[in-house]
Coordinates of C-alpha atoms in Angstrom, one line a residue:
X1 CA 22.9 -60.8 -40.1
X2 CA 21.8 -58.6 -37.4
X3 CA 23.4 -57.2 -34.4
X4 CA 21.2 -58.9 -30.9
X5 CA 20.6 -54.4 -30.7
X6 CA 19.2 -54.5 -33.9
X7 CA 17.4 -57.5 -33.3
X8 CA 15.5 -56.6 -30.2
X9 CA 14.3 -53.3 -31.7
X10 CA 13.1 -55.3 -34.7
X11 CA 11.5 -57.6 -32.4
X12 CA 9.9 -55.1 -29.8
X13 CA 8.0 -53.2 -32.7
X14 CA 6.8 -55.8 -34.4
X15 CA 5.1 -57.1 -31.2
X16 CA 3.5 -53.6 -30.2
X17 CA 2.2 -53.4 -34.0
X18 CA 1.0 -57.1 -33.4
X19 CA -0.5 -55.8 -29.9
X20 CA -1.4 -51.9 -30.9
X21 CA -2.0 -51.8 -34.7
X22 CA 1.2 -49.0 -34.5
X23 CA 4.0 -48.7 -34.0
X24 CA 5.8 -47.4 -30.5
X25 CA 7.5 -44.1 -30.0
X26 CA 11.1 -43.8 -30.3
X27 CA 11.2 -43.3 -26.5
X28 CA 9.7 -46.1 -26.0
X29 CA 12.0 -48.1 -28.2
X30 CA 14.6 -46.1 -26.1
X31 CA 13.2 -47.4 -22.5
X32 CA 12.7 -50.7 -24.3
X33 CA 16.4 -51.0 -25.2
X34 CA 18.1 -49.1 -22.5
X35 CA 19.2 -46.9 -24.8
X36 CA 20.5 -43.0 -23.0
X37 CA 19.3 -41.9 -25.6
X38 CA 17.2 -42.0 -28.8
X39 CA 20.1 -41.3 -31.6
X40 CA 20.7 -44.9 -31.3
X41 CA 17.2 -45.8 -32.1
X42 CA 17.8 -44.0 -35.7
X43 CA 21.4 -45.7 -35.7
X44 CA 19.4 -48.7 -35.1
X45 CA 16.6 -48.1 -37.3
X46 CA 18.6 -46.7 -40.4
X47 CA 20.3 -50.2 -40.1
X48 CA 17.0 -52.2 -40.3
X49 CA 16.0 -50.3 -43.3
X50 CA 19.6 -50.6 -44.9
X51 CA 19.4 -54.8 -44.4
X52 CA 15.2 -54.8 -45.9
X53 CA 13.8 -55.5 -42.5
X54 CA 11.7 -52.6 -42.7
X55 CA 10.6 -49.5 -44.2
X56 CA 9.7 -45.9 -43.4
X57 CA 5.9 -44.8 -45.0
X58 CA 6.7 -41.1 -46.5
X59 CA 4.2 -38.1 -45.0
X60 CA 3.3 -40.0 -41.9
X61 CA 4.1 -39.9 -38.5
X62 CA 5.6 -43.2 -36.5
X63 CA 5.4 -44.6 -40.2
X64 CA 7.2 -48.1 -40.1
X65 CA 6.4 -51.2 -41.3
X66 CA 8.1 -54.3 -40.6
X67 CA 9.0 -56.2 -44.2
X68 CA 10.1 -59.3 -42.7
X69 CA 11.8 -61.0 -39.2
X70 CA 15.0 -62.6 -38.5
X71 CA 14.6 -66.0 -40.0
X72 CA 15.8 -67.4 -36.6
X73 CA 13.1 -65.1 -34.8
X74 CA 9.9 -68.6 -34.6
X75 CA 6.7 -68.6 -33.9
X76 CA 7.6 -70.2 -31.3
X77 CA 9.8 -67.1 -29.9
X78 CA 7.1 -64.2 -31.2
X79 CA 5.0 -66.4 -28.6
X80 CA 6.6 -65.7 -25.9
X81 CA 7.3 -62.2 -26.4
X82 CA 3.5 -61.7 -26.7
X83 CA 2.9 -63.8 -23.3
X84 CA 5.5 -61.8 -21.2
X85 CA 6.7 -58.4 -22.6
X86 CA 9.6 -57.7 -23.7
X87 CA 12.7 -57.7 -21.8
X88 CA 15.9 -56.9 -23.7
X89 CA 18.9 -58.8 -22.5
X90 CA 21.5 -56.9 -20.4
X91 CA 24.7 -58.1 -19.9
X92 CA 26.3 -56.8 -16.7
X93 CA 28.6 -54.1 -17.3
X94 CA 28.3 -54.1 -21.3
X95 CA 28.3 -50.4 -20.7
X96 CA 31.3 -49.5 -18.7
X97 CA 33.6 -51.5 -21.2
X98 CA 34.1 -52.7 -25.1
X99 CA 34.1 -56.1 -25.1
X100 CA 37.5 -58.1 -25.5
X101 CA 38.6 -59.5 -28.6
X102 CA 41.0 -62.7 -27.2
X103 CA 43.4 -63.6 -30.2
X104 CA 45.3 -66.4 -30.7
X105 CA 49.1 -65.8 -31.2
X106 CA 50.6 -64.8 -34.6
X107 CA 53.8 -66.8 -35.1
X108 CA 56.1 -67.9 -37.6
X109 CA 55.1 -70.5 -40.8
X110 CA 58.7 -69.5 -42.3
X111 CA 61.7 -66.7 -43.1
X112 CA 58.8 -65.5 -45.0
X113 CA 55.3 -66.0 -43.7
X114 CA 53.7 -65.2 -40.2
X115 CA 50.4 -66.9 -39.3
X116 CA 47.7 -63.7 -38.2
X117 CA 44.5 -65.0 -37.0
X118 CA 41.5 -64.1 -39.1
X119 CA 38.5 -62.3 -36.3
X120 CA 35.5 -63.0 -38.6
X121 CA 34.6 -60.0 -41.4
X122 CA 34.3 -56.1 -40.7
X123 CA 31.9 -53.9 -42.6
X124 CA 33.5 -51.1 -44.7
X125 CA 29.8 -50.0 -45.2
X126 CA 26.9 -50.8 -42.7
X127 CA 27.7 -51.8 -39.4
X128 CA 27.9 -55.3 -38.4
X129 CA 27.8 -57.3 -35.2
X130 CA 31.7 -56.5 -32.8
X131 CA 34.1 -59.0 -34.0
X132 CA 34.7 -61.6 -31.5
X133 CA 35.5 -64.9 -33.5
X134 CA 38.6 -66.4 -34.7
X135 CA 37.9 -68.1 -38.2
X136 CA 41.0 -69.3 -39.3
X137 CA 44.6 -67.8 -40.1
X138 CA 45.8 -66.3 -43.0
X139 CA 50.2 -66.2 -43.9
X140 CA 51.2 -62.4 -43.8
X141 CA 54.7 -60.8 -45.0
X142 CA 56.5 -60.0 -41.9
X143 CA 57.0 -56.7 -43.4
X144 CA 53.0 -55.6 -43.0
X145 CA 53.3 -56.3 -39.1
X146 CA 54.7 -53.5 -36.5
X147 CA 55.5 -54.2 -33.1
X148 CA 51.8 -55.7 -30.4
X149 CA 49.4 -58.1 -31.5
X150 CA 47.6 -58.5 -34.7
X151 CA 44.9 -59.9 -36.1
X152 CA 43.0 -60.0 -40.0
X153 CA 39.6 -59.2 -40.8
X154 CA 37.8 -59.2 -44.1
X155 CA 35.6 -57.1 -45.3
X156 CA 32.2 -56.9 -46.6
X157 CA 31.4 -53.7 -47.9
X158 CA 32.9 -50.2 -50.1
X159 CA 32.3 -47.7 -47.7
X160 CA 36.1 -47.5 -47.4
X161 CA 36.6 -47.9 -52.0
X162 CA 38.5 -44.8 -52.2
X163 CA 41.2 -45.7 -49.6
X164 CA 42.5 -48.6 -51.5
X165 CA 39.8 -51.0 -50.0
X166 CA 37.7 -52.8 -51.9
X167 CA 35.0 -55.9 -50.8
X168 CA 36.8 -59.0 -50.5
X169 CA 39.6 -57.5 -49.2
X170 CA 41.2 -58.9 -45.7
X171 CA 42.8 -56.0 -43.7
X172 CA 45.6 -56.5 -40.9
X173 CA 44.9 -54.9 -38.0
X174 CA 46.9 -53.9 -35.3
X175 CA 45.2 -54.2 -32.0
X176 CA 45.4 -51.5 -30.3
X177 CA 42.5 -48.6 -28.3
X178 CA 44.2 -45.2 -29.3
X179 CA 44.3 -44.2 -32.7
X180 CA 45.9 -40.5 -34.2
X181 CA 43.5 -38.7 -35.8
X182 CA 42.6 -39.9 -39.8
X183 CA 43.8 -43.5 -39.2
X184 CA 42.2 -46.1 -40.2
X185 CA 40.1 -48.2 -37.9
X186 CA 38.1 -50.6 -36.5
X187 CA 35.6 -48.9 -34.1
X188 CA 33.1 -50.5 -31.9
X189 CA 29.8 -47.8 -32.1
X190 CA 28.1 -48.7 -28.5
X191 CA 30.0 -51.7 -27.7
X192 CA 27.9 -52.8 -30.4
X193 CA 28.5 -52.7 -34.8
X194 CA 32.0 -52.8 -35.5
X195 CA 33.1 -50.6 -38.5
X196 CA 36.1 -49.6 -40.6
X197 CA 35.9 -46.1 -41.4
X198 CA 38.8 -43.4 -40.7
X199 CA 39.4 -41.5 -37.2
X200 CA 38.7 -37.7 -37.2
X201 CA 38.7 -36.3 -34.0
X202 CA 37.3 -32.8 -33.0
X203 CA 36.6 -30.8 -29.2
X204 CA 34.8 -34.1 -27.7
X205 CA 33.0 -35.6 -30.9
X206 CA 34.2 -38.2 -32.5
X207 CA 33.7 -38.4 -36.7
X208 CA 34.1 -42.0 -38.3
X209 CA 34.2 -41.1 -42.0
X210 CA 33.8 -42.7 -45.0
X211 CA 36.1 -43.4 -47.8
X212 CA 33.5 -43.6 -50.8
X213 CA 30.7 -39.7 -51.4
X214 CA 27.5 -42.1 -50.9
X215 CA 28.0 -43.1 -47.5
X216 CA 27.9 -40.5 -44.6
X217 CA 30.2 -39.2 -41.8
X218 CA 29.1 -40.4 -38.6
X219 CA 28.9 -38.0 -35.5
X220 CA 29.2 -39.6 -32.1
X221 CA 30.1 -38.5 -28.3
X222 CA 33.2 -39.8 -27.0
X223 CA 31.5 -42.5 -24.9
X224 CA 30.0 -44.1 -27.8
X225 CA 33.2 -45.5 -29.8
X226 CA 35.6 -47.4 -28.9
X227 CA 38.6 -48.5 -30.7
X228 CA 40.2 -51.8 -31.2
X229 CA 43.0 -51.3 -33.9
X230 CA 44.3 -49.5 -35.9
X231 CA 44.6 -51.0 -40.0
X232 CA 48.2 -51.7 -40.8
X233 CA 48.0 -53.8 -44.6
X234 CA 46.2 -55.1 -46.3
X235 CA 45.7 -58.6 -49.1
X236 CA 43.5 -58.7 -52.0
X237 CA 43.4 -61.8 -53.8
X238 CA 42.5 -61.6 -57.8

């Protein structure tokens, strides 16, 4: 599944290659998606490569090949892009405030379990779309929870495996907007991509650190990452 920005970029690259025979420059991509820097384009390109939608051709400048389009991209939508040109969708205020997670309340099921809302999946690997959908509830032992609001997420990927978090686990998250150095957090990157990583702060930079040597630490500016919660527990089914 692609995020809206990833899909916009993929369709923009495809449309330009159909029209001109060459992919757009990173500056053109940045302007088309209304991003502040080319680093955002680098991250989107990397995500599209990892998901198998495009590939980079070695030893050639600006060499990108589109391998496939999203299933939801119909010929009719592509024709509309060619007729009117690329117009990225912009949500007013999206850059000034992170999307809010609307949480159903937790409640006691009995003396031994509390119902916690499961808000979809979180990527322990390649980031996925922002977490905003309540899918179902899960029963948790009360001693897993602390003060405040909680929600649960199903883990997809293995970038946190050395922290004991495996693909298919369910993590329990305490909702918060700040966290301490070393905490494992739900981080929203540029209001678009959500990921589960260990938080590291140094000066004005924010690092999202994997617990798997196969995944690189990602470095961001302070205005590029919003904390949506901190890991407080984990449930695993065998």
